[in-house]
XYZ file of C-alpha atoms in Angstrom:
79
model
C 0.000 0.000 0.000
C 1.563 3.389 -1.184
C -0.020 6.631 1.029
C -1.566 9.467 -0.890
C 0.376 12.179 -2.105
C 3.577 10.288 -1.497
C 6.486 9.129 -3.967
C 6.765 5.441 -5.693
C 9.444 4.673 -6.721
C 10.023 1.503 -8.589
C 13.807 -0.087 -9.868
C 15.522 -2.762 -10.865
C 19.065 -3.767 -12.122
C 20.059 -5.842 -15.281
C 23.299 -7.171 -16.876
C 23.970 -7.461 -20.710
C 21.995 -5.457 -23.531
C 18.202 -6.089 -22.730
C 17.219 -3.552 -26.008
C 13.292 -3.009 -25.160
C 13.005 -1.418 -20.947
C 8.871 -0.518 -20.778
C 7.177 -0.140 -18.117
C 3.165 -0.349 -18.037
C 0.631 0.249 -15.809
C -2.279 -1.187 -16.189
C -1.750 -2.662 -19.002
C -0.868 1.287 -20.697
C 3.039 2.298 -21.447
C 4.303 4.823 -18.758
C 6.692 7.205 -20.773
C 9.413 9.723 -18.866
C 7.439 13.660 -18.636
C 4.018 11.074 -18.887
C 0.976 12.950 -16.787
C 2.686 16.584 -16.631
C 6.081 15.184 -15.979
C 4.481 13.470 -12.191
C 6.059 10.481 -14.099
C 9.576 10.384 -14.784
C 11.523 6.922 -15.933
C 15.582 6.419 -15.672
C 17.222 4.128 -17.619
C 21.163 3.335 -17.631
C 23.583 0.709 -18.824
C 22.218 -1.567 -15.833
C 19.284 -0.487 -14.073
C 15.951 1.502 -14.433
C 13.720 3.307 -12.260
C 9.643 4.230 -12.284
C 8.661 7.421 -9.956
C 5.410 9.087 -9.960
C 5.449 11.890 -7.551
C 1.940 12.936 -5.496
C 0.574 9.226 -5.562
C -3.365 9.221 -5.570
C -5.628 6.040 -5.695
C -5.433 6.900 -9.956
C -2.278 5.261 -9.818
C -3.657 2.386 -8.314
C -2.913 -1.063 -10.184
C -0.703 -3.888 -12.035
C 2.819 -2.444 -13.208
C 4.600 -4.351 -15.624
C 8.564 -3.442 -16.104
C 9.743 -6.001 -19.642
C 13.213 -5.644 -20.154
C 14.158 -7.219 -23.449
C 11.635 -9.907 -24.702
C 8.248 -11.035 -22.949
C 10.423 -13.644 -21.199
C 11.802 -11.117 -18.290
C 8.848 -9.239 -16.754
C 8.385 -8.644 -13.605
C 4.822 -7.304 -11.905
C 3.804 -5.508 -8.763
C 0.614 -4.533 -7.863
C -0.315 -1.357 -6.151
C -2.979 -0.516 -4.224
């Protein structure tokens, strides 16, 4: 459970060249700047990073972080 009008912040590390890093939420891409920029995502050689700033219950839901092919996803759900 994430408190209202808090930060989540969501990361992971990788090794090797995954290509594709997306992350969804509900099922909908999450792009860095997304919702006037309450959304930004980081991506270096070996790690990425979600944050939406001033969580409300819209944010609510599955994420989905793919890095590379369908075969390495991960999910969270966040309520």
């Amino acid at each position: 459970e994430v408190a209202a009008d808090t930060v989540l912040s969501l990361s992971t590390t990788f090794t090797g060249s995954p290509g594709k890093i997306e992350w969804k939420r509900n099922g909908e891409v999450l792009a860095d700047g997304d919702e006037g920029g309450r959304v930004t995502v980081e991506t270096t050689l070996s790690s990425t990073t979600l944050t939406v700033l001033a969580v409300s219950a819209d944010d609510a839901g599955r994420y989905r972080l793919t890095v590379g092919d369908e075969a390495s996803t991960a999910v969270v759900s966040i309520v």
